[in-house]
Coordinates of C-alpha atoms and ligand atoms in Angstrom, one line a residue:
M1 CA 35.3 7.1 8.1
T2 CA 34.2 9.9 10.8
I3 CA 30.3 10.6 11.1
A4 CA 29.1 14.0 10.8
A5 CA 27.1 14.8 14.2
P6 CA 23.3 14.8 13.6
D7 CA 21.8 17.8 12.9
R8 CA 19.0 18.2 15.9
T9 CA 16.8 21.1 14.4
I10 CA 13.5 19.9 14.8
A11 CA 11.2 19.9 11.8
A12 CA 8.1 19.3 13.4
S13 CA 6.8 18.1 16.8
A14 CA 3.5 16.7 18.5
V15 CA 3.1 16.7 22.0
D16 CA 0.5 14.8 23.7
L17 CA -1.4 14.3 20.5
T18 CA -5.0 13.1 20.3
K19 CA -8.0 12.7 17.9
V20 CA -11.1 10.9 18.8
Y21 CA -13.5 10.4 15.6
G22 CA -17.1 9.8 16.4
K23 CA -19.3 10.2 19.7
D24 CA -20.2 7.9 22.5
D25 CA -20.7 4.2 21.5
A26 CA -19.2 5.2 18.0
E27 CA -16.1 7.0 19.4
V28 CA -12.9 5.8 18.2
R29 CA -9.4 7.1 19.6
A30 CA -7.2 7.0 16.7
L31 CA -4.4 8.8 18.6
A32 CA -4.2 8.7 22.3
G33 CA -1.1 11.1 23.2
V34 CA 1.3 10.9 20.7
T35 CA 4.9 12.9 21.4
I36 CA 7.2 13.2 18.7
D37 CA 9.8 15.1 17.5
L38 CA 10.9 14.8 13.9
Y39 CA 14.5 16.0 13.0
A40 CA 15.4 18.0 10.0
G41 CA 17.5 16.5 7.3
E42 CA 16.5 12.8 8.4
F43 CA 14.6 10.3 6.6
T44 CA 12.0 8.4 8.9
A45 CA 9.6 6.2 9.0
V46 CA 6.5 5.4 10.7
M47 CA 5.2 1.8 11.3
G48 CA 2.3 -0.1 13.1
P49 CA -0.6 -2.3 12.8
S50 CA -3.2 -1.2 10.5
G51 CA -5.2 1.0 12.5
S52 CA -2.7 2.4 14.8
G53 CA -3.2 6.0 14.0
K54 CA -0.4 6.3 11.4
S55 CA -2.2 8.4 8.8
T56 CA -4.3 10.3 11.6
L57 CA -0.7 11.1 12.9
M58 CA 0.4 12.2 9.4
H59 CA -2.7 14.4 8.6
C60 CA -2.7 16.1 11.9
M61 CA 1.1 16.8 11.6
A62 CA 1.0 18.6 8.3
A63 CA -2.1 20.6 8.8
L64 CA -4.6 18.5 6.9
D65 CA -6.4 17.7 10.0
T66 CA -7.1 18.7 13.6
P67 CA -6.2 17.4 16.6
T68 CA -8.7 16.6 19.3
S69 CA -6.0 18.1 22.0
G70 CA -2.4 18.5 21.9
T71 CA 0.0 20.2 19.9
V72 CA 1.7 20.1 16.3
S73 CA 4.3 22.6 15.4
V74 CA 5.9 22.8 12.2
G75 CA 9.5 24.5 12.3
D76 CA 8.8 27.1 15.1
T77 CA 5.0 27.5 14.3
Q78 CA 2.3 26.2 16.4
L79 CA -0.7 25.1 14.2
A80 CA -3.5 26.2 16.5
H81 CA -2.0 29.7 16.7
L82 CA -2.8 30.1 12.8
K83 CA -5.8 31.7 11.5
D84 CA -7.0 30.3 8.0
K85 CA -4.8 32.4 5.6
A86 CA -1.8 31.5 7.5
L87 CA -2.6 27.9 7.7
T88 CA -3.4 27.5 3.8
E89 CA -0.1 29.4 3.5
L90 CA 1.9 27.1 5.9
R91 CA 0.3 23.7 4.1
R92 CA 1.6 25.6 0.5
D93 CA 5.1 26.4 1.7
Q94 CA 6.2 24.5 4.5
V95 CA 4.4 20.8 4.3
G96 CA 4.6 18.5 1.1
F97 CA 2.3 15.4 1.1
V98 CA 2.4 12.2 -0.9
F99 CA -0.6 9.6 -0.9
Q100 CA -0.6 6.3 -1.5
A101 CA -2.9 6.9 -4.1
Y102 CA -0.7 9.3 -5.9
N103 CA -4.1 12.3 -6.1
L104 CA -3.0 13.7 -9.4
V105 CA -5.3 15.6 -11.5
P106 CA -6.1 13.5 -14.1
T107 CA -7.0 16.4 -17.2
L108 CA -3.5 17.9 -16.1
T109 CA 0.0 17.2 -17.5
A110 CA 2.8 16.0 -15.2
E111 CA 4.3 19.1 -15.4
E112 CA 0.9 21.1 -14.7
N113 CA 0.1 18.7 -11.7
I114 CA 3.8 19.2 -10.4
L115 CA 3.4 23.1 -10.4
L116 CA -0.4 23.6 -9.5
P117 CA 0.5 24.0 -6.1
L118 CA 2.4 26.8 -6.9
S119 CA 0.4 27.9 -10.0
I120 CA -2.7 28.1 -7.6
A121 CA -0.4 30.5 -5.2
G122 CA 0.4 32.9 -8.3
R123 CA 4.2 31.7 -8.0
T124 CA 7.1 30.2 -10.3
P125 CA 9.1 27.8 -9.2
D126 CA 12.8 28.3 -8.9
A127 CA 14.0 27.1 -12.1
G128 CA 17.2 25.6 -10.6
W129 CA 15.4 23.5 -8.1
F130 CA 12.4 22.3 -10.4
D131 CA 15.2 20.8 -12.9
T132 CA 16.8 19.3 -10.0
V133 CA 14.1 17.6 -9.0
I134 CA 12.7 16.5 -12.6
D135 CA 16.2 14.9 -13.0
A136 CA 16.3 13.4 -9.9
V137 CA 13.0 11.5 -10.6
G138 CA 13.6 10.7 -14.2
L139 CA 10.7 12.6 -15.6
R140 CA 12.2 14.5 -18.2
D141 CA 10.6 13.0 -20.9
R142 CA 7.0 12.6 -19.2
L143 CA 6.8 16.1 -18.2
R144 CA 3.8 16.5 -21.3
H145 CA 2.3 13.0 -20.6
H146 CA -1.3 13.0 -18.8
P147 CA -1.5 10.7 -15.4
N148 CA -3.7 8.0 -17.9
E149 CA -0.6 7.6 -19.8
M150 CA 1.7 7.0 -16.8
S151 CA 2.5 3.8 -15.1
G152 CA 1.9 3.7 -11.3
G153 CA 5.3 4.4 -10.6
Q154 CA 5.6 7.3 -12.9
Q155 CA 2.4 8.7 -11.5
Q156 CA 3.9 8.5 -7.9
R157 CA 7.0 10.3 -9.1
V158 CA 4.9 13.2 -10.2
A159 CA 3.7 13.1 -6.8
C160 CA 6.7 13.4 -5.0
A161 CA 8.2 16.1 -7.6
R162 CA 4.8 18.3 -6.6
A163 CA 5.6 17.6 -2.8
L164 CA 8.7 18.6 -3.2
V165 CA 9.1 21.4 -5.9
S166 CA 8.4 24.3 -3.3
R167 CA 11.1 22.9 -1.0
P168 CA 9.0 22.2 2.0
S169 CA 10.3 22.1 5.2
I170 CA 8.8 18.5 5.7
V171 CA 7.3 15.9 3.4
F172 CA 4.8 13.6 4.7
A173 CA 4.4 10.5 2.7
D174 CA 1.6 7.7 3.2
E175 CA 2.2 4.6 2.1
P176 CA 3.8 6.0 -1.0
T177 CA 4.8 2.5 -2.1
G178 CA 1.9 0.4 -1.4
N179 CA 0.3 0.3 -5.0
L180 CA 3.6 -0.1 -6.6
D181 CA 5.5 -3.2 -7.5
S182 CA 8.9 -3.7 -6.0
T183 CA 11.0 -2.0 -9.0
S184 CA 8.9 0.8 -8.7
S185 CA 9.0 0.8 -5.0
A186 CA 12.7 0.9 -4.9
E187 CA 12.6 3.8 -7.6
I188 CA 10.3 6.4 -5.3
L189 CA 12.4 4.9 -1.9
G190 CA 15.8 5.7 -3.8
F191 CA 14.4 9.2 -4.5
L192 CA 13.1 10.3 -1.2
R193 CA 16.2 8.8 0.3
R194 CA 18.4 11.2 -2.0
S195 CA 16.1 14.0 -1.1
V196 CA 17.1 13.9 2.3
T197 CA 20.7 12.7 1.7
E198 CA 21.9 14.9 -1.1
F199 CA 19.3 17.7 -1.0
G200 CA 18.7 18.3 2.8
Q201 CA 14.6 17.4 2.8
T202 CA 13.1 16.2 5.7
V203 CA 11.0 13.4 4.9
V204 CA 8.7 11.3 7.2
M205 CA 7.3 8.1 5.6
V206 CA 4.6 5.5 6.9
T207 CA 5.2 2.1 5.5
H208 CA 4.1 -1.7 6.5
D209 CA 7.3 -2.9 4.6
P210 CA 10.9 -3.7 6.3
A211 CA 12.7 -3.4 3.4
A212 CA 11.2 0.0 2.7
A213 CA 11.9 1.3 6.1
S214 CA 15.5 0.1 5.7
Y215 CA 15.8 3.2 3.3
T216 CA 15.3 5.5 6.2
D217 CA 17.5 6.8 9.3
R218 CA 15.1 5.9 12.3
V219 CA 11.8 4.1 12.3
V220 CA 9.0 5.0 14.9
F221 CA 6.6 2.3 16.0
L222 CA 2.8 3.3 16.5
A223 CA 0.3 0.9 18.3
D224 CA -3.2 1.8 19.7
G225 CA -2.3 5.5 18.7
L226 CA 0.3 6.0 20.9
V227 CA 4.3 5.7 20.0
V228 CA 5.8 2.5 21.5
D229 CA 9.3 2.2 20.5
E230 CA 11.7 3.3 18.0
L231 CA 14.8 2.4 16.2
R232 CA 17.5 4.3 14.6
N233 CA 19.7 2.8 11.5
P234 CA 17.2 0.5 10.7
T235 CA 18.2 -2.8 8.7
A236 CA 15.2 -5.0 7.2
D237 CA 16.2 -7.7 9.4
S238 CA 16.2 -5.3 12.6
V239 CA 12.7 -3.5 11.8
L240 CA 11.1 -7.5 11.7
E241 CA 12.9 -8.2 14.8
R242 CA 11.4 -5.5 16.5
M243 CA 8.0 -5.9 14.9
A244 CA 8.0 -9.2 15.9
A245 CA 9.1 -8.2 19.9
L246 CA 6.0 -5.7 19.9
Q247 CA 3.6 -8.0 18.5
V248 CA 4.6 -10.5 21.3
R249 CA 4.1 -7.5 23.7
T250 CA 0.6 -7.4 22.3
V251 CA -0.4 -10.8 22.6
L252 CA 1.5 -11.7 26.0
P253 CA 0.3 -8.4 28.0
T254 CA 3.1 -8.2 30.9
S255 CA 1.8 -7.3 34.7
T256 CA 2.8 -3.5 34.0
G257 CA 0.7 -3.5 30.4
K258 CA -2.7 -3.2 30.3
D259 CA -5.1 -6.2 31.0
A260 CA -6.1 -8.6 28.4
G261 CA -9.7 -8.2 27.5
Ligands
ADP1 P1 -3.6 3.6 10.1 O1 -3.4 4.8 9.3 O2 -2.9 3.1 11.4 O3 -4.0 2.6 9.8 P2 -5.8 5.4 10.6 O4 -4.6 6.5 11.4 O5 -6.1 5.5 9.6 O6 -4.8 4.0 10.9 O7 -7.0 5.1 11.9 C1 -6.7 4.8 13.5 C2 -8.1 4.6 13.4 O8 -9.3 5.8 13.7 C3 -8.9 3.5 12.9 O9 -9.5 2.8 14.2 C4 -10.0 4.2 12.2 O10 -10.7 3.2 11.8 C5 -10.2 5.7 12.6 N1 -10.4 6.4 12.1 C6 -9.7 6.9 10.8 N2 -10.2 7.9 10.4 C7 -11.7 8.0 10.5 C8 -12.3 8.9 10.0 N3 -12.4 9.6 9.2 N4 -13.7 8.8 10.8 C9 -13.8 7.5 12.3 N5 -13.3 6.7 12.4 C10 -11.8 7.1 11.8
MG2 MG1 -3.1 4.8 6.9

């Protein structure tokens, strides 16, 4: 079997990204200088302890939040160079986002939720692509249902379809399976995997779960607002092993690491 050379086109990147919340005594450095390339046509996982900056990184890279310093690019476009209107268009056309809590509009049907970003922009979806996405997430018979008539897994599939319907350059998913049972999680992960392998999409997903990370091509580990490690072609076991090693490094700082206390 021959494995195709990986596509090294960069879908999005961050250079020396910092994000500081609050002031003085209340100051929190959520990102302490993250430099990362996210490659087109890859499924990347972002892992790390609670509070390590995963959500902040996703929000800054998806243009939902502004960094304190450093640069973010989506495709060839540096976000800091964009005026409001161009930034709104980039968020709408180039970026998809899936939240842990689904974030659907309760008064709209599944179909209306999926099409909402396009409707707001006064655009209609590509019919072929809409059908492909709906069938891939298995929502054909749920399109007229409202969120309160659907299970959590079905609602998250609606949210995934909404993120993909504009064929964005990159989809960010922040713990998309965090609220789901294992069967629904497997459906979402299977769909995200398929959207990369079959449809050529680019997906970045935050997860705490080594089994979820094993669906991806690459795992990036964060700690204290920094990228501290990465792993290619992960398995649940290799992810667990790496997490354990990183924990040891935190508990037992070496002489080259930072001082304890
Ligand atoms: P993770 O997603 O890895 O759990 P976050 O990016 O949510 O981490 O948070 C990183 C750090 O920044 C945490 O210490 C968190 O408390 C802090 N933080 C996140 N958002 C805010 C905010 N809006 N205001 C103040 N502090 C925040
Ligand atoms: Mg988070």
